[in-house]
GROMACS .gro file of N, CA and C in nm:
model
  336
    1UNK      N    1   0.085  -0.118   0.000
    1UNK     CA    2   0.000   0.000   0.000
    1UNK      C    3   0.089   0.124   0.000
    2UNK      N    4   0.068   0.213  -0.094
    2UNK     CA    5   0.145   0.336  -0.102
    2UNK      C    6   0.082   0.441  -0.012
    3UNK      N    7   0.165   0.515   0.058
    3UNK     CA    8   0.117   0.622   0.144
    3UNK      C    9   0.134   0.756   0.074
    4UNK      N   10   0.047   0.849   0.107
    4UNK     CA   11   0.061   0.983   0.053
    4UNK      C   12   0.190   1.043   0.109
    5UNK      N   13   0.262   1.125   0.032
    5UNK     CA   14   0.389   1.181   0.077
    5UNK      C   15   0.382   1.254   0.211
    6UNK      N   16   0.270   1.318   0.244
    6UNK     CA   17   0.264   1.391   0.370
    6UNK      C   18   0.226   1.303   0.488
    7UNK      N   19   0.215   1.172   0.467
    7UNK     CA   20   0.182   1.083   0.578
    7UNK      C   21   0.306   1.046   0.659
    8UNK      N   22   0.423   1.053   0.600
    8UNK     CA   23   0.548   1.022   0.669
    8UNK      C   24   0.566   1.117   0.788
    9UNK      N   25   0.604   1.061   0.903
    9UNK     CA   26   0.623   1.143   1.023
    9UNK      C   27   0.730   1.249   0.999
   10UNK      N   28   0.839   1.212   0.935
   10UNK     CA   29   0.947   1.307   0.909
   10UNK      C   30   0.898   1.423   0.822
   11UNK      N   31   0.818   1.391   0.721
   11UNK     CA   32   0.765   1.496   0.633
   11UNK      C   33   0.670   1.586   0.710
   12UNK      N   34   0.581   1.528   0.790
   12UNK     CA   35   0.486   1.609   0.867
   12UNK      C   36   0.559   1.698   0.967
   13UNK      N   37   0.663   1.646   1.031
   13UNK     CA   38   0.740   1.727   1.126
   13UNK      C   39   0.807   1.844   1.053
   14UNK      N   40   0.864   1.817   0.935
   14UNK     CA   41   0.925   1.924   0.857
   14UNK      C   42   0.821   2.030   0.820
   15UNK      N   43   0.705   1.986   0.769
   15UNK     CA   44   0.601   2.080   0.730
   15UNK      C   45   0.554   2.163   0.848
   16UNK      N   46   0.542   2.101   0.966
   16UNK     CA   47   0.500   2.175   1.085
   16UNK      C   48   0.604   2.278   1.126
   17UNK      N   49   0.733   2.245   1.111
   17UNK     CA   50   0.839   2.341   1.143
   17UNK      C   51   0.844   2.454   1.039
   18UNK      N   52   0.842   2.418   0.914
   18UNK     CA   53   0.861   2.514   0.806
   18UNK      C   54   0.737   2.599   0.779
   19UNK      N   55   0.620   2.537   0.786
   19UNK     CA   56   0.495   2.606   0.751
   19UNK      C   57   0.393   2.592   0.864
   20UNK      N   58   0.432   2.626   0.984
   20UNK     CA   59   0.347   2.607   1.101
   20UNK      C   60   0.205   2.657   1.077
   21UNK      N   61   0.110   2.565   1.092
   21UNK     CA   62  -0.033   2.596   1.078
   21UNK      C   63  -0.071   2.656   0.943
   22UNK      N   64   0.010   2.632   0.840
   22UNK     CA   65  -0.023   2.688   0.708
   22UNK      C   66  -0.024   2.582   0.599
   23UNK      N   67  -0.019   2.455   0.634
   23UNK     CA   68  -0.026   2.351   0.531
   23UNK      C   69  -0.149   2.267   0.556
   24UNK      N   70  -0.202   2.211   0.448
   24UNK     CA   71  -0.324   2.132   0.455
   24UNK      C   72  -0.289   1.988   0.424
   25UNK      N   73  -0.326   1.897   0.512
   25UNK     CA   74  -0.300   1.757   0.488
   25UNK      C   75  -0.322   1.675   0.613
   26UNK      N   76  -0.313   1.544   0.598
   26UNK     CA   77  -0.328   1.456   0.712
   26UNK      C   78  -0.210   1.480   0.805
   27UNK      N   79  -0.237   1.501   0.931
   27UNK     CA   80  -0.130   1.525   1.027
   27UNK      C   81  -0.113   1.671   1.062
   28UNK      N   82  -0.185   1.760   0.996
   28UNK     CA   83  -0.177   1.900   1.032
   28UNK      C   84  -0.237   1.918   1.171
   29UNK      N   85  -0.190   2.016   1.243
   29UNK     CA   86  -0.234   2.036   1.381
   29UNK      C   87  -0.365   2.113   1.391
   30UNK      N   88  -0.409   2.175   1.282
   30UNK     CA   89  -0.530   2.256   1.285
   30UNK      C   90  -0.651   2.169   1.249
   31UNK      N   91  -0.750   2.163   1.337
   31UNK     CA   92  -0.866   2.076   1.311
   31UNK      C   93  -0.948   2.118   1.189
   32UNK      N   94  -0.941   2.245   1.150
   32UNK     CA   95  -1.018   2.287   1.033
   32UNK      C   96  -0.944   2.261   0.902
   33UNK      N   97  -0.827   2.201   0.910
   33UNK     CA   98  -0.751   2.167   0.790
   33UNK      C   99  -0.742   2.016   0.775
   34UNK      N  100  -0.855   1.952   0.769
   34UNK     CA  101  -0.857   1.808   0.749
   34UNK      C  102  -0.815   1.777   0.606
   35UNK      N  103  -0.768   1.656   0.584
   35UNK     CA  104  -0.726   1.615   0.451
   35UNK      C  105  -0.840   1.634   0.353
   36UNK      N  106  -0.815   1.701   0.239
   36UNK     CA  107  -0.923   1.726   0.143
   36UNK      C  108  -0.973   1.597   0.079
   37UNK      N  109  -1.086   1.606   0.016
   37UNK     CA  110  -1.142   1.490  -0.054
   37UNK      C  111  -1.039   1.430  -0.149
   38UNK      N  112  -1.026   1.299  -0.146
   38UNK     CA  113  -0.926   1.233  -0.231
   38UNK      C  114  -0.995   1.157  -0.343
   39UNK      N  115  -1.072   1.228  -0.419
   39UNK     CA  116  -1.143   1.167  -0.531
   39UNK      C  117  -1.090   1.226  -0.661
   40UNK      N  118  -0.978   1.173  -0.713
   40UNK     CA  119  -0.921   1.231  -0.835
   40UNK      C  120  -1.014   1.220  -0.954
   41UNK      N  121  -1.113   1.129  -0.947
   41UNK     CA  122  -1.205   1.118  -1.059
   41UNK      C  123  -1.303   1.235  -1.063
   42UNK      N  124  -1.309   1.315  -0.959
   42UNK     CA  125  -1.398   1.431  -0.959
   42UNK      C  126  -1.326   1.563  -0.940
   43UNK      N  127  -1.200   1.562  -0.902
   43UNK     CA  128  -1.130   1.683  -0.867
   43UNK      C  129  -1.032   1.724  -0.977
   44UNK      N  130  -1.065   1.824  -1.058
   44UNK     CA  131  -0.977   1.862  -1.168
   44UNK      C  132  -0.843   1.916  -1.121
   45UNK      N  133  -0.837   1.969  -0.998
   45UNK     CA  134  -0.708   2.017  -0.948
   45UNK      C  135  -0.615   1.898  -0.927
   46UNK      N  136  -0.665   1.792  -0.861
   46UNK     CA  137  -0.583   1.672  -0.844
   46UNK      C  138  -0.555   1.608  -0.979
   47UNK      N  139  -0.656   1.606  -1.062
   47UNK     CA  140  -0.646   1.530  -1.187
   47UNK      C  141  -0.558   1.597  -1.290
   48UNK      N  142  -0.552   1.727  -1.291
   48UNK     CA  143  -0.477   1.796  -1.395
   48UNK      C  144  -0.376   1.896  -1.342
   49UNK      N  145  -0.424   1.994  -1.267
   49UNK     CA  146  -0.341   2.111  -1.237
   49UNK      C  147  -0.214   2.077  -1.161
   50UNK      N  148  -0.224   1.997  -1.053
   50UNK     CA  149  -0.104   1.968  -0.974
   50UNK      C  150  -0.005   1.885  -1.056
   51UNK      N  151  -0.054   1.791  -1.135
   51UNK     CA  152   0.036   1.712  -1.219
   51UNK      C  153   0.106   1.798  -1.322
   52UNK      N  154   0.033   1.889  -1.383
   52UNK     CA  155   0.091   1.980  -1.483
   52UNK      C  156   0.193   2.072  -1.417
   53UNK      N  157   0.157   2.130  -1.303
   53UNK     CA  158   0.247   2.219  -1.230
   53UNK      C  159   0.375   2.146  -1.192
   54UNK      N  160   0.360   2.027  -1.136
   54UNK     CA  161   0.477   1.950  -1.092
   54UNK      C  162   0.567   1.914  -1.210
   55UNK      N  163   0.509   1.869  -1.319
   55UNK     CA  164   0.593   1.828  -1.433
   55UNK      C  165   0.670   1.946  -1.490
   56UNK      N  166   0.610   2.064  -1.491
   56UNK     CA  167   0.681   2.182  -1.544
   56UNK      C  168   0.784   2.235  -1.445
   57UNK      N  169   0.751   2.238  -1.316
   57UNK     CA  170   0.844   2.288  -1.215
   57UNK      C  171   0.968   2.200  -1.207
   58UNK      N  172   0.949   2.068  -1.211
   58UNK     CA  173   1.060   1.975  -1.195
   58UNK      C  174   1.116   1.924  -1.327
   59UNK      N  175   1.095   1.998  -1.436
   59UNK     CA  176   1.148   1.956  -1.566
   59UNK      C  177   1.300   1.946  -1.564
   60UNK      N  178   1.364   2.029  -1.486
   60UNK     CA  179   1.509   2.022  -1.465
   60UNK      C  180   1.535   2.028  -1.314
   61UNK      N  181   1.651   1.981  -1.269
   61UNK     CA  182   1.678   1.977  -1.124
   61UNK      C  183   1.667   2.116  -1.059
   62UNK      N  184   1.615   2.117  -0.938
   62UNK     CA  185   1.600   2.239  -0.859
   62UNK      C  186   1.734   2.267  -0.791
   63UNK      N  187   1.776   2.393  -0.794
   63UNK     CA  188   1.905   2.430  -0.734
   63UNK      C  189   1.895   2.459  -0.584
   64UNK      N  190   1.788   2.528  -0.544
   64UNK     CA  191   1.771   2.565  -0.403
   64UNK      C  192   1.626   2.608  -0.381
   65UNK      N  193   1.596   2.648  -0.258
   65UNK     CA  194   1.458   2.685  -0.225
   65UNK      C  195   1.411   2.807  -0.305
   66UNK      N  196   1.499   2.904  -0.325
   66UNK     CA  197   1.462   3.023  -0.402
   66UNK      C  198   1.431   2.986  -0.547
   67UNK      N  199   1.512   2.897  -0.604
   67UNK     CA  200   1.487   2.849  -0.740
   67UNK      C  201   1.350   2.782  -0.748
   68UNK      N  202   1.318   2.701  -0.648
   68UNK     CA  203   1.188   2.633  -0.644
   68UNK      C  204   1.074   2.735  -0.639
   69UNK      N  205   1.085   2.832  -0.551
   69UNK     CA  206   0.981   2.936  -0.541
   69UNK      C  207   0.962   3.009  -0.674
   70UNK      N  208   1.073   3.049  -0.735
   70UNK     CA  209   1.066   3.122  -0.862
   70UNK      C  210   1.003   3.038  -0.971
   71UNK      N  211   1.038   2.911  -0.974
   71UNK     CA  212   0.980   2.823  -1.076
   71UNK      C  213   0.830   2.806  -1.057
   72UNK      N  214   0.788   2.789  -0.934
   72UNK     CA  215   0.645   2.774  -0.907
   72UNK      C  216   0.570   2.898  -0.954
   73UNK      N  217   0.622   3.015  -0.924
   73UNK     CA  218   0.559   3.140  -0.967
   73UNK      C  219   0.556   3.150  -1.119
   74UNK      N  220   0.669   3.120  -1.183
   74UNK     CA  221   0.677   3.127  -1.330
   74UNK      C  222   0.582   3.028  -1.396
   75UNK      N  223   0.580   2.905  -1.347
   75UNK     CA  224   0.494   2.802  -1.406
   75UNK      C  225   0.347   2.836  -1.383
   76UNK      N  226   0.316   2.887  -1.265
   76UNK     CA  227   0.178   2.929  -1.238
   76UNK      C  228   0.132   3.031  -1.341
   77UNK      N  229   0.218   3.126  -1.371
   77UNK     CA  230   0.183   3.229  -1.471
   77UNK      C  231   0.173   3.169  -1.610
   78UNK      N  232   0.262   3.077  -1.644
   78UNK     CA  233   0.254   3.012  -1.776
   78UNK      C  234   0.122   2.938  -1.791
   79UNK      N  235   0.084   2.864  -1.687
   79UNK     CA  236  -0.043   2.790  -1.692
   79UNK      C  237  -0.159   2.888  -1.701
   80UNK      N  238  -0.157   2.990  -1.617
   80UNK     CA  239  -0.266   3.089  -1.615
   80UNK      C  240  -0.282   3.156  -1.751
   81UNK      N  241  -0.173   3.180  -1.821
   81UNK     CA  242  -0.177   3.252  -1.948
   81UNK      C  243  -0.188   3.161  -2.070
   82UNK      N  244  -0.208   3.032  -2.049
   82UNK     CA  245  -0.229   2.940  -2.161
   82UNK      C  246  -0.375   2.951  -2.206
   83UNK      N  247  -0.398   2.998  -2.329
   83UNK     CA  248  -0.536   3.017  -2.375
   83UNK      C  249  -0.618   2.887  -2.367
   84UNK      N  250  -0.736   2.898  -2.308
   84UNK     CA  251  -0.830   2.787  -2.307
   84UNK      C  252  -0.801   2.675  -2.209
   85UNK      N  253  -0.694   2.686  -2.131
   85UNK     CA  254  -0.655   2.573  -2.045
   85UNK      C  255  -0.762   2.543  -1.940
   86UNK      N  256  -0.820   2.646  -1.880
   86UNK     CA  257  -0.919   2.620  -1.776
   86UNK      C  258  -1.054   2.581  -1.835
   87UNK      N  259  -1.080   2.619  -1.957
   87UNK     CA  260  -1.201   2.572  -2.025
   87UNK      C  261  -1.192   2.422  -2.046
   88UNK      N  262  -1.074   2.373  -2.082
   88UNK     CA  263  -1.056   2.228  -2.100
   88UNK      C  264  -1.071   2.155  -1.967
   89UNK      N  265  -1.021   2.214  -1.859
   89UNK     CA  266  -1.037   2.154  -1.726
   89UNK      C  267  -1.185   2.151  -1.688
   90UNK      N  268  -1.258   2.260  -1.715
   90UNK     CA  269  -1.401   2.265  -1.686
   90UNK      C  270  -1.477   2.158  -1.765
   91UNK      N  271  -1.442   2.142  -1.893
   91UNK     CA  272  -1.508   2.041  -1.976
   91UNK      C  273  -1.479   1.900  -1.924
   92UNK      N  274  -1.355   1.878  -1.880
   92UNK     CA  275  -1.319   1.748  -1.823
   92UNK      C  276  -1.400   1.721  -1.696
   93UNK      N  277  -1.413   1.822  -1.612
   93UNK     CA  278  -1.491   1.807  -1.489
   93UNK      C  279  -1.637   1.775  -1.522
   94UNK      N  280  -1.691   1.845  -1.620
   94UNK     CA  281  -1.830   1.821  -1.660
   94UNK      C  282  -1.849   1.677  -1.709
   95UNK      N  283  -1.755   1.627  -1.791
   95UNK     CA  284  -1.763   1.487  -1.838
   95UNK      C  285  -1.760   1.391  -1.720
   96UNK      N  286  -1.677   1.418  -1.622
   96UNK     CA  287  -1.664   1.329  -1.507
   96UNK      C  288  -1.790   1.330  -1.421
   97UNK      N  289  -1.847   1.447  -1.400
   97UNK     CA  290  -1.971   1.456  -1.322
   97UNK      C  291  -2.083   1.380  -1.393
   98UNK      N  292  -2.094   1.398  -1.525
   98UNK     CA  293  -2.197   1.327  -1.601
   98UNK      C  294  -2.176   1.175  -1.594
   99UNK      N  295  -2.050   1.131  -1.603
   99UNK     CA  296  -2.021   0.987  -1.594
   99UNK      C  297  -2.056   0.935  -1.455
  100UNK      N  298  -2.027   1.014  -1.352
  100UNK     CA  299  -2.060   0.974  -1.215
  100UNK      C  300  -2.211   0.959  -1.199
  101UNK      N  301  -2.286   1.052  -1.256
  101UNK     CA  302  -2.433   1.044  -1.250
  101UNK      C  303  -2.482   0.920  -1.325
  102UNK      N  304  -2.425   0.894  -1.443
  102UNK     CA  305  -2.466   0.776  -1.521
  102UNK      C  306  -2.437   0.647  -1.444
  103UNK      N  307  -2.331   0.647  -1.364
  103UNK     CA  308  -2.294   0.528  -1.287
  103UNK      C  309  -2.361   0.527  -1.149
  104UNK      N  310  -2.456   0.617  -1.128
  104UNK     CA  311  -2.529   0.627  -1.001
  104UNK      C  312  -2.433   0.639  -0.883
  105UNK      N  313  -2.326   0.716  -0.902
  105UNK     CA  314  -2.230   0.738  -0.795
  105UNK      C  315  -2.127   0.629  -0.779
  106UNK      N  316  -2.133   0.525  -0.860
  106UNK     CA  317  -2.036   0.416  -0.851
  106UNK      C  318  -1.912   0.445  -0.935
  107UNK      N  319  -1.836   0.340  -0.958
  107UNK     CA  320  -1.715   0.354  -1.040
  107UNK      C  321  -1.753   0.393  -1.181
  108UNK      N  322  -1.680   0.488  -1.236
  108UNK     CA  323  -1.718   0.536  -1.370
  108UNK      C  324  -1.599   0.561  -1.462
  109UNK      N  325  -1.477   0.529  -1.418
  109UNK     CA  326  -1.360   0.555  -1.502
  109UNK      C  327  -1.373   0.490  -1.639
  110UNK      N  328  -1.436   0.375  -1.643
  110UNK     CA  329  -1.452   0.304  -1.770
  110UNK      C  330  -1.545   0.378  -1.866
  111UNK      N  331  -1.622   0.474  -1.816
  111UNK     CA  332  -1.715   0.549  -1.900
  111UNK      C  333  -1.650   0.673  -1.963
  112UNK      N  334  -1.529   0.705  -1.921
  112UNK     CA  335  -1.466   0.828  -1.969
  112UNK      C  336  -1.401   0.810  -2.104
   0.00000   0.00000   0.00000
């Protein structure tokens, strides 16, 4: 069974030190920051945006924390300025919701 990266105690301790009360995930100390819904079949952010962001940010090795921050900002702007990108995400979400309804809330990946 694979664990989510933020489930590791060492990772959670680092996140608590570095981003005290400002990160969202399992193990956060704030009760109002429970782990978000983990349904990639319905969440376009999980399904597309984070994967796209990660692949562009880590296309080449990161030099340091400042380089990482700058890349995230640059890639965010590149994604934001890509014509039609969010319309495609919206259309994908709509297809997934319709498939979920057709499957009466059951498994629907095979319908996509």
